[in-house]
mmCIF file of C-alpha atoms in Angstrom:
data_model
loop_
_atom_site.group_PDB
_atom_site.id
_atom_site.type_symbol
_atom_site.label_atom_id
_atom_site.label_comp_id
_atom_site.label_asym_id
_atom_site.label_seq_id
_atom_site.Cartn_x
_atom_site.Cartn_y
_atom_site.Cartn_z
ATOM 1 C CA MET A 1479 23.832 37.461 -3.588
ATOM 2 C CA LYS A 1480 25.759 39.297 -6.731
ATOM 3 C CA LEU A 1481 24.619 40.374 -10.114
ATOM 4 C CA VAL A 1482 26.287 39.661 -13.262
ATOM 5 C CA ILE A 1483 25.057 41.035 -16.560
ATOM 6 C CA ASP A 1484 25.807 38.914 -19.460
ATOM 7 C CA PRO A 1485 28.951 40.336 -21.437
ATOM 8 C CA SER A 1486 27.514 39.412 -24.556
ATOM 9 C CA LEU A 1487 24.712 41.928 -23.871
ATOM 10 C CA ILE A 1488 27.035 44.912 -23.249
ATOM 11 C CA TRP A 1489 29.529 43.898 -26.045
ATOM 12 C CA SER A 1490 27.043 42.859 -28.617
ATOM 13 C CA LEU A 1491 27.570 43.165 -32.274
ATOM 14 C CA PRO A 1492 27.673 47.099 -33.036
ATOM 15 C CA TYR A 1493 24.383 46.952 -35.360
ATOM 16 C CA ASP A 1494 22.390 45.033 -32.687
ATOM 17 C CA GLU A 1495 20.224 47.899 -31.555
ATOM 18 C CA ASP A 1496 17.633 45.569 -29.822
ATOM 19 C CA ASN A 1497 20.377 44.556 -27.501
ATOM 20 C CA PHE A 1498 21.241 48.079 -26.998
ATOM 21 C CA LYS A 1499 17.645 48.855 -25.954
ATOM 22 C CA TYR A 1500 17.464 45.738 -23.855
ATOM 23 C CA LEU A 1501 20.446 46.567 -21.871
ATOM 24 C CA ASP A 1502 19.319 50.036 -21.113
ATOM 25 C CA GLU A 1503 15.821 48.688 -20.053
ATOM 26 C CA LEU A 1504 17.501 46.127 -17.863
ATOM 27 C CA ILE A 1505 20.034 48.563 -16.064
ATOM 28 C CA ASN A 1506 16.968 50.832 -15.171
ATOM 29 C CA PHE A 1507 14.961 47.823 -13.928
ATOM 30 C CA VAL A 1508 18.016 46.687 -11.814
ATOM 31 C CA ASN A 1509 18.335 50.097 -10.327
ATOM 32 C CA LYS A 1510 14.542 50.418 -9.458
ATOM 33 C CA LEU A 1511 13.947 46.974 -7.922
ATOM 34 C CA LEU A 1512 17.273 45.607 -6.557
ATOM 35 C CA VAL A 1513 19.658 46.618 -3.739
ATOM 36 C CA GLU A 1514 22.426 44.215 -5.118
ATOM 37 C CA LYS A 1515 25.245 45.184 -7.053
ATOM 38 C CA HIS A 1516 27.281 43.996 -10.032
ATOM 39 C CA ILE A 1517 30.633 42.253 -9.422
ATOM 40 C CA SER A 1518 33.410 44.441 -10.019
ATOM 41 C CA SER A 1519 37.072 43.355 -11.070
ATOM 42 C CA ASP A 1520 40.455 44.340 -12.330
ATOM 43 C CA LEU A 1521 39.430 43.173 -15.861
ATOM 44 C CA LEU A 1522 36.030 44.741 -16.046
ATOM 45 C CA ILE A 1523 37.018 48.318 -15.182
ATOM 46 C CA PRO A 1524 39.399 48.717 -18.229
ATOM 47 C CA LEU A 1525 36.645 47.252 -20.429
ATOM 48 C CA LEU A 1526 33.950 49.630 -19.330
ATOM 49 C CA GLN A 1527 36.705 52.497 -19.585
ATOM 50 C CA LYS A 1528 37.323 51.805 -23.093
ATOM 51 C CA LEU A 1529 33.719 51.406 -23.738
ATOM 52 C CA ASN A 1530 33.050 54.860 -22.425
ATOM 53 C CA LYS A 1531 35.802 56.371 -24.858
ATOM 54 C CA GLU A 1532 34.107 54.768 -27.954
ATOM 55 C CA PRO A 1533 30.815 53.656 -26.486
ATOM 56 C CA PHE A 1534 28.980 50.846 -28.418
ATOM 57 C CA ASP A 1535 30.943 51.620 -31.822
ATOM 58 C CA LYS A 1536 28.518 52.235 -34.641
ATOM 59 C CA TYR A 1537 25.210 52.296 -32.711
ATOM 60 C CA ARG A 1538 22.826 54.915 -34.182
ATOM 61 C CA GLU A 1539 21.447 56.191 -30.919
ATOM 62 C CA PRO A 1540 22.984 59.658 -30.111
ATOM 63 C CA THR A 1541 26.398 59.562 -28.435
ATOM 64 C CA SER A 1542 25.223 61.242 -25.139
ATOM 65 C CA LYS A 1543 22.723 58.119 -24.745
ATOM 66 C CA LYS A 1544 25.422 55.691 -25.043
ATOM 67 C CA LYS A 1545 27.625 57.371 -22.578
ATOM 68 C CA GLU A 1546 24.684 57.486 -19.916
ATOM 69 C CA ILE A 1547 24.243 53.766 -20.313
ATOM 70 C CA VAL A 1548 28.081 53.470 -19.606
ATOM 71 C CA ARG A 1549 27.805 55.722 -16.644
ATOM 72 C CA LYS A 1550 24.872 53.715 -15.153
ATOM 73 C CA LEU A 1551 27.026 50.270 -15.670
ATOM 74 C CA PHE A 1552 29.789 52.128 -13.542
ATOM 75 C CA ASP A 1553 27.149 53.012 -10.919
ATOM 76 C CA LEU A 1554 26.011 49.418 -10.738
ATOM 77 C CA LEU A 1555 29.291 48.095 -9.725
ATOM 78 C CA ASP A 1556 30.125 47.016 -6.278
ATOM 79 C CA THR A 1557 32.399 49.690 -5.023
ATOM 80 C CA THR A 1558 33.190 47.957 -1.805
ATOM 81 C CA GLU A 1559 35.158 45.152 -3.485
ATOM 82 C CA ARG A 1560 36.937 44.750 -6.526
ATOM 83 C CA ILE A 1561 38.176 41.020 -7.154
ATOM 84 C CA ILE A 1562 41.569 40.271 -8.896
ATOM 85 C CA LEU A 1563 40.872 38.157 -12.001
ATOM 86 C CA SER A 1564 43.970 38.718 -13.855
ATOM 87 C CA ASP A 1565 45.764 35.802 -12.087
ATOM 88 C CA TYR A 1566 43.301 33.325 -13.421
ATOM 89 C CA LYS A 1567 44.133 31.246 -16.511
ATOM 90 C CA CYS A 1568 41.356 30.671 -18.751
ATOM 91 C CA ALA A 1569 39.584 27.104 -18.283
ATOM 92 C CA ASP A 1570 37.579 24.882 -20.582
ATOM 93 C CA GLY A 1571 34.043 23.438 -19.877
ATOM 94 C CA LEU A 1572 32.899 26.056 -17.495
ATOM 95 C CA ILE A 1573 30.576 27.785 -19.812
ATOM 96 C CA PRO A 1574 27.695 26.013 -21.592
ATOM 97 C CA SER A 1575 28.813 25.110 -25.122
ATOM 98 C CA SER A 1576 25.434 26.756 -26.336
ATOM 99 C CA TYR A 1577 26.312 29.916 -24.779
ATOM 100 C CA ILE A 1578 26.726 32.771 -27.548
ATOM 101 C CA SER A 1579 29.764 34.598 -26.682
ATOM 102 C CA SER A 1580 30.582 38.418 -27.101
ATOM 103 C CA TYR A 1581 32.406 39.590 -30.427
ATOM 104 C CA ASN A 1582 35.166 40.764 -28.214
ATOM 105 C CA ASP A 1583 37.817 38.224 -27.180
ATOM 106 C CA ASP A 1584 38.932 40.517 -24.076
ATOM 107 C CA VAL A 1585 35.492 40.397 -23.031
ATOM 108 C CA ASN A 1586 35.213 36.580 -23.265
ATOM 109 C CA ILE A 1587 38.331 36.159 -21.359
ATOM 110 C CA TYR A 1588 37.033 38.441 -18.543
ATOM 111 C CA PHE A 1589 33.807 36.162 -18.449
ATOM 112 C CA ASN A 1590 35.437 32.853 -18.451
ATOM 113 C CA LYS A 1591 37.878 34.161 -15.325
ATOM 114 C CA LEU A 1592 34.927 35.676 -13.800
ATOM 115 C CA ILE A 1593 32.906 32.332 -13.712
ATOM 116 C CA GLN A 1594 36.001 30.502 -12.463
ATOM 117 C CA TYR A 1595 36.150 33.141 -9.428
ATOM 118 C CA ILE A 1596 32.251 32.535 -8.930
ATOM 119 C CA ILE A 1597 32.481 28.711 -8.932
ATOM 120 C CA LYS A 1598 35.754 28.559 -6.895
ATOM 121 C CA ASN A 1599 34.091 30.869 -4.115
ATOM 122 C CA THR A 1600 30.509 29.336 -4.413
ATOM 123 C CA ILE A 1601 29.332 32.904 -5.026
ATOM 124 C CA GLU A 1602 25.374 33.036 -5.313
ATOM 125 C CA CYS A 1603 24.370 35.412 -8.158
ATOM 126 C CA VAL A 1604 21.833 36.199 -10.763
ATOM 127 C CA LEU A 1605 23.154 36.194 -14.352
ATOM 128 C CA PHE A 1606 20.997 38.534 -16.597
ATOM 129 C CA LEU A 1607 21.470 36.806 -20.106
ATOM 130 C CA SER A 1608 21.672 38.529 -23.186
ATOM 131 C CA PRO A 1609 18.680 37.717 -25.696
ATOM 132 C CA ASP A 1610 20.919 35.537 -27.607
ATOM 133 C CA ASN A 1611 21.206 33.302 -24.447
ATOM 134 C CA PHE A 1612 17.668 33.321 -23.523
ATOM 135 C CA LYS A 1613 17.316 29.537 -24.628
ATOM 136 C CA ILE A 1614 20.112 28.344 -22.723
ATOM 137 C CA ASN A 1615 19.110 25.449 -20.386
ATOM 138 C CA ASP A 1616 22.266 23.917 -19.074
ATOM 139 C CA GLU A 1617 23.370 25.565 -15.767
ATOM 140 C CA ILE A 1618 26.886 26.882 -15.014
ATOM 141 C CA ALA A 1619 26.328 26.122 -11.317
ATOM 142 C CA SER A 1620 23.296 25.718 -8.941
ATOM 143 C CA PHE A 1621 24.238 28.759 -7.246
ATOM 144 C CA VAL A 1622 24.260 30.671 -10.663
ATOM 145 C CA HIS A 1623 20.457 31.688 -11.427
ATOM 146 C CA TYR A 1624 19.563 32.826 -14.688
ATOM 147 C CA ILE A 1625 17.251 35.644 -15.668
ATOM 148 C CA ARG A 1626 16.071 35.733 -19.046
ATOM 149 C CA HIS A 1627 13.786 38.640 -19.925
ATOM 150 C CA ILE A 1628 12.909 40.857 -17.075
ATOM 151 C CA TYR A 1629 9.566 41.350 -18.196
ATOM 152 C CA LYS A 1630 8.433 38.206 -20.171
ATOM 153 C CA GLU A 1631 9.982 35.232 -18.451
ATOM 154 C CA GLU A 1632 7.753 32.528 -16.849
ATOM 155 C CA ASN A 1633 8.761 30.412 -14.000
ATOM 156 C CA SER A 1634 11.369 32.890 -13.529
ATOM 157 C CA TYR A 1635 13.993 33.150 -10.579
ATOM 158 C CA LEU A 1636 13.170 36.878 -10.497
ATOM 159 C CA ALA A 1637 9.597 36.273 -9.441
ATOM 160 C CA ILE A 1638 11.066 33.843 -6.541
ATOM 161 C CA LEU A 1639 12.994 36.760 -5.207
ATOM 162 C CA ILE A 1640 10.241 39.051 -5.388
ATOM 163 C CA SER A 1641 7.768 36.641 -3.596
ATOM 164 C CA GLU A 1642 10.399 36.020 -0.970
ATOM 165 C CA GLY A 1643 11.529 39.819 -0.539
ATOM 166 C CA VAL A 1644 15.128 38.911 -1.366
ATOM 167 C CA GLY A 1645 17.465 41.555 -2.250
ATOM 168 C CA LEU A 1646 14.648 44.255 -2.964
ATOM 169 C CA LYS A 1647 14.768 47.971 -2.435
ATOM 170 C CA LYS A 1648 12.571 48.998 0.601
ATOM 171 C CA ASP A 1649 8.774 49.574 -0.417
ATOM 172 C CA ILE A 1650 9.286 48.996 -4.208
ATOM 173 C CA ILE A 1651 6.838 46.008 -4.050
ATOM 174 C CA ILE A 1652 3.424 47.614 -3.324
ATOM 175 C CA ALA A 1653 1.388 45.470 -0.914
ATOM 176 C CA PRO A 1654 -1.793 44.192 -2.014
ATOM 177 C CA THR A 1655 -5.211 45.132 -0.883
ATOM 178 C CA LEU A 1656 -8.575 43.797 -1.503
ATOM 179 C CA ASP A 1657 -9.291 46.784 -3.986
ATOM 180 C CA GLU A 1658 -5.940 46.381 -5.559
ATOM 181 C CA PRO A 1659 -5.190 42.792 -5.171
ATOM 182 C CA LEU A 1660 -2.279 42.885 -7.985
ATOM 183 C CA PRO A 1661 -0.958 46.478 -7.747
ATOM 184 C CA ASN A 1662 2.527 46.129 -9.400
ATOM 185 C CA LYS A 1663 1.386 46.538 -12.808
ATOM 186 C CA TRP A 1664 4.998 47.416 -14.085
ATOM 187 C CA LEU A 1665 5.999 44.040 -13.401
ATOM 188 C CA THR A 1666 3.392 42.101 -14.816
ATOM 189 C CA LYS A 1667 1.953 43.933 -17.901
ATOM 190 C CA GLU A 1668 3.672 41.858 -20.363
ATOM 191 C CA TYR A 1669 1.962 38.805 -19.124
ATOM 192 C CA GLN A 1670 -1.432 40.291 -19.781
ATOM 193 C CA THR A 1671 -0.168 40.922 -23.473
ATOM 194 C CA THR A 1672 1.008 37.357 -23.551
ATOM 195 C CA ARG A 1673 -2.383 36.113 -22.574
ATOM 196 C CA GLU A 1674 -3.940 37.892 -25.263
ATOM 197 C CA GLU A 1675 -1.663 36.715 -27.735
ATOM 198 C CA LEU A 1676 -2.239 33.023 -26.772
ATOM 199 C CA ILE A 1677 -6.047 33.552 -26.974
ATOM 200 C CA LYS A 1678 -5.652 35.216 -30.117
ATOM 201 C CA SER A 1679 -3.519 32.582 -31.919
ATOM 202 C CA GLY A 1680 -5.588 29.727 -30.503
ATOM 203 C CA LYS A 1681 -2.655 28.509 -28.445
ATOM 204 C CA ALA A 1682 -4.166 29.082 -24.805
ATOM 205 C CA SER A 1683 -3.933 26.284 -22.544
ATOM 206 C CA ILE A 1684 -4.560 25.228 -18.802
ATOM 207 C CA ALA A 1685 -0.576 24.788 -18.632
ATOM 208 C CA ALA A 1686 -0.104 28.038 -19.960
ATOM 209 C CA PHE A 1687 -2.753 29.849 -17.639
ATOM 210 C CA LEU A 1688 -1.088 28.082 -14.691
ATOM 211 C CA SER A 1689 2.304 29.581 -15.803
ATOM 212 C CA LEU A 1690 1.213 32.932 -16.138
ATOM 213 C CA GLY A 1691 -0.822 33.147 -12.954
ATOM 214 C CA LYS A 1692 1.836 31.899 -10.825
ATOM 215 C CA GLU A 1693 4.577 34.443 -12.128
ATOM 216 C CA VAL A 1694 1.959 37.137 -11.688
ATOM 217 C CA SER A 1695 1.124 36.294 -8.130
ATOM 218 C CA LEU A 1696 4.684 35.850 -7.232
ATOM 219 C CA ARG A 1697 5.790 39.359 -8.862
ATOM 220 C CA ASN A 1698 2.883 40.790 -6.559
ATOM 221 C CA GLY A 1699 4.733 39.425 -3.592
ATOM 222 C CA TYR A 1700 2.395 36.307 -2.853
ATOM 223 C CA LEU A 1701 3.561 32.980 -1.612
ATOM 224 C CA PHE A 1702 2.625 29.867 -3.124
ATOM 225 C CA ASP A 1703 0.532 27.623 -0.868
ATOM 226 C CA GLU A 1704 1.340 23.890 -1.310
ATOM 227 C CA TYR A 1705 -1.153 22.890 1.217
ATOM 228 C CA LEU A 1706 -4.010 24.916 -0.060
ATOM 229 C CA THR A 1707 -3.430 23.820 -3.564
ATOM 230 C CA LYS A 1708 -3.168 20.308 -2.460
ATOM 231 C CA ILE A 1709 -6.634 20.024 -0.546
ATOM 232 C CA ASN A 1710 -8.182 22.266 -3.067
ATOM 233 C CA ASN A 1711 -7.988 19.727 -5.683
ATOM 234 C CA GLY A 1712 -11.529 19.520 -7.051
ATOM 235 C CA ALA A 1713 -10.382 22.056 -9.741
ATOM 236 C CA ILE A 1714 -7.110 22.536 -11.549
ATOM 237 C CA ARG A 1715 -5.483 25.617 -10.128
ATOM 238 C CA GLU A 1716 -2.892 26.992 -7.687
ATOM 239 C CA ILE A 1717 -3.330 28.915 -4.712
ATOM 240 C CA PHE A 1718 -1.329 31.943 -3.174
ATOM 241 C CA LYS A 1719 -1.532 33.966 -0.069
ATOM 242 C CA SER A 1720 -0.550 37.286 0.727
ATOM 243 C CA LYS A 1721 2.095 38.138 3.175
ATOM 244 C CA THR A 1722 -0.073 41.117 4.582
ATOM 245 C CA LYS A 1723 -2.577 40.765 7.453
ATOM 246 C CA PRO A 1724 -5.564 40.265 6.830
ATOM 247 C CA ILE A 1725 -4.371 37.362 4.317
ATOM 248 C CA ILE A 1726 -5.539 37.662 0.752
ATOM 249 C CA TYR A 1727 -5.952 34.596 -1.280
ATOM 250 C CA LEU A 1728 -5.652 34.215 -5.005
ATOM 251 C CA SER A 1729 -6.620 31.374 -7.048
ATOM 252 C CA THR A 1730 -5.517 30.774 -10.732
ATOM 253 C CA ASP A 1731 -8.444 30.545 -12.980
ATOM 254 C CA VAL A 1732 -7.262 28.545 -15.982
ATOM 255 C CA GLU A 1733 -10.555 28.761 -17.835
ATOM 256 C CA HIS A 1734 -10.132 32.228 -18.780
ATOM 257 C CA GLY A 1735 -6.494 33.213 -17.749
ATOM 258 C CA ALA A 1736 -7.383 35.160 -14.814
ATOM 259 C CA ILE A 1737 -6.946 35.209 -11.123
ATOM 260 C CA GLU A 1738 -9.807 34.673 -8.479
ATOM 261 C CA VAL A 1739 -9.297 37.030 -5.337
ATOM 262 C CA PHE A 1740 -10.594 35.770 -1.896
ATOM 263 C CA ASN A 1741 -10.435 37.624 1.331
ATOM 264 C CA ASN A 1742 -9.050 36.017 4.748
ATOM 265 C CA LYS A 1743 -12.589 34.021 5.478
ATOM 266 C CA PRO A 1744 -11.936 33.177 2.466
ATOM 267 C CA GLU A 1745 -14.846 35.019 0.655
ATOM 268 C CA HIS A 1746 -14.769 35.401 -3.154
ATOM 269 C CA GLN A 1747 -14.198 39.118 -4.128
ATOM 270 C CA GLY A 1748 -13.919 38.942 -7.731
ATOM 271 C CA GLU A 1749 -11.931 38.046 -10.866
ATOM 272 C CA SER A 1750 -8.755 40.033 -11.514
ATOM 273 C CA ASN A 1751 -6.849 39.951 -14.816
ATOM 274 C CA TYR A 1752 -2.986 39.929 -14.563
ATOM 275 C CA ILE A 1753 -2.556 43.802 -14.203
ATOM 276 C CA GLY A 1754 -4.846 44.254 -11.195
ATOM 277 C CA ASP A 1755 -8.240 45.117 -12.948
ATOM 278 C CA ILE A 1756 -10.759 43.449 -11.040
ATOM 279 C CA LYS A 1757 -14.538 42.528 -11.500
ATOM 280 C CA LYS A 1758 -16.180 42.594 -8.203
ATOM 281 C CA GLY A 1759 -18.446 39.979 -6.901
ATOM 282 C CA SER A 1760 -19.410 36.531 -8.153
ATOM 283 C CA LYS A 1761 -22.405 35.314 -9.685
ATOM 284 C CA ASP A 1762 -22.218 32.076 -8.192
ATOM 285 C CA PRO A 1763 -20.114 31.961 -4.996
ATOM 286 C CA LYS A 1764 -20.301 28.073 -4.667
ATOM 287 C CA LYS A 1765 -18.352 27.852 -7.974
ATOM 288 C CA HIS A 1766 -15.586 30.080 -6.648
ATOM 289 C CA LYS A 1767 -14.738 28.889 -3.048
ATOM 290 C CA ILE A 1768 -11.390 27.341 -1.442
ATOM 291 C CA ILE A 1769 -11.263 25.815 1.999
ATOM 292 C CA LEU A 1770 -8.450 26.447 4.507
ATOM 293 C CA HIS A 1771 -8.782 23.121 6.240
ATOM 294 C CA LYS A 1772 -9.497 19.511 5.346
#
């Protein structure tokens, strides 16, 4: 698997400070979480070198900060292989028509040729989209996986990678315990904020809480258990299990927007919010139970 950062995020309009800050956040996030590297090419290197000479044009951030981001972009590149894109000719119809391109024509040519290379060679990759492109639904190819906001996206491919342990740096995901069933707060704190906003606005729903609960569980390394979810169908919920021994089970609470925690027996241990703050015990154990066999 390879990484690609949406060029329209790196080469966004000079006055778009929000994109600049998200780019910085994204690079730090990728460096912290993933072992994978960004595809390097003969067309990308000169573009980054030019960016290094005049980094991000008229952004108001200090020049030192701009140069630091360019340096981190270079560090993110795969130095084991530099692909040749200059021999490709631009092609139509590869990139969704709703995709918002960069203001830089040379950058758009690079991206067009990069997508051609990825499709031709069936390169599985994750494409970190610019905020301008978060709403794109049309896929480029089945093996090009979109990642929208690194902290706010629901039903994300990023959560799948974390749940399955694919491409992650060693020990970056803290294993859950009964005392700390959701220990990776840095990956889930925005979902607690989303929950609070939904409740405050009157937009909370079963579907919303199912979505949030699943994202939070997967981002803490749990696996979705389809069988247990199916046989525990007396209530609307989804069930997840840890990869650790003894197993910890989670059940989404769609009434309050929380997660019920069970030990391996499975006995109810309490209710947790999306950042792992757990209320121990249960006033009614019969109300909070799951079965492991039908």
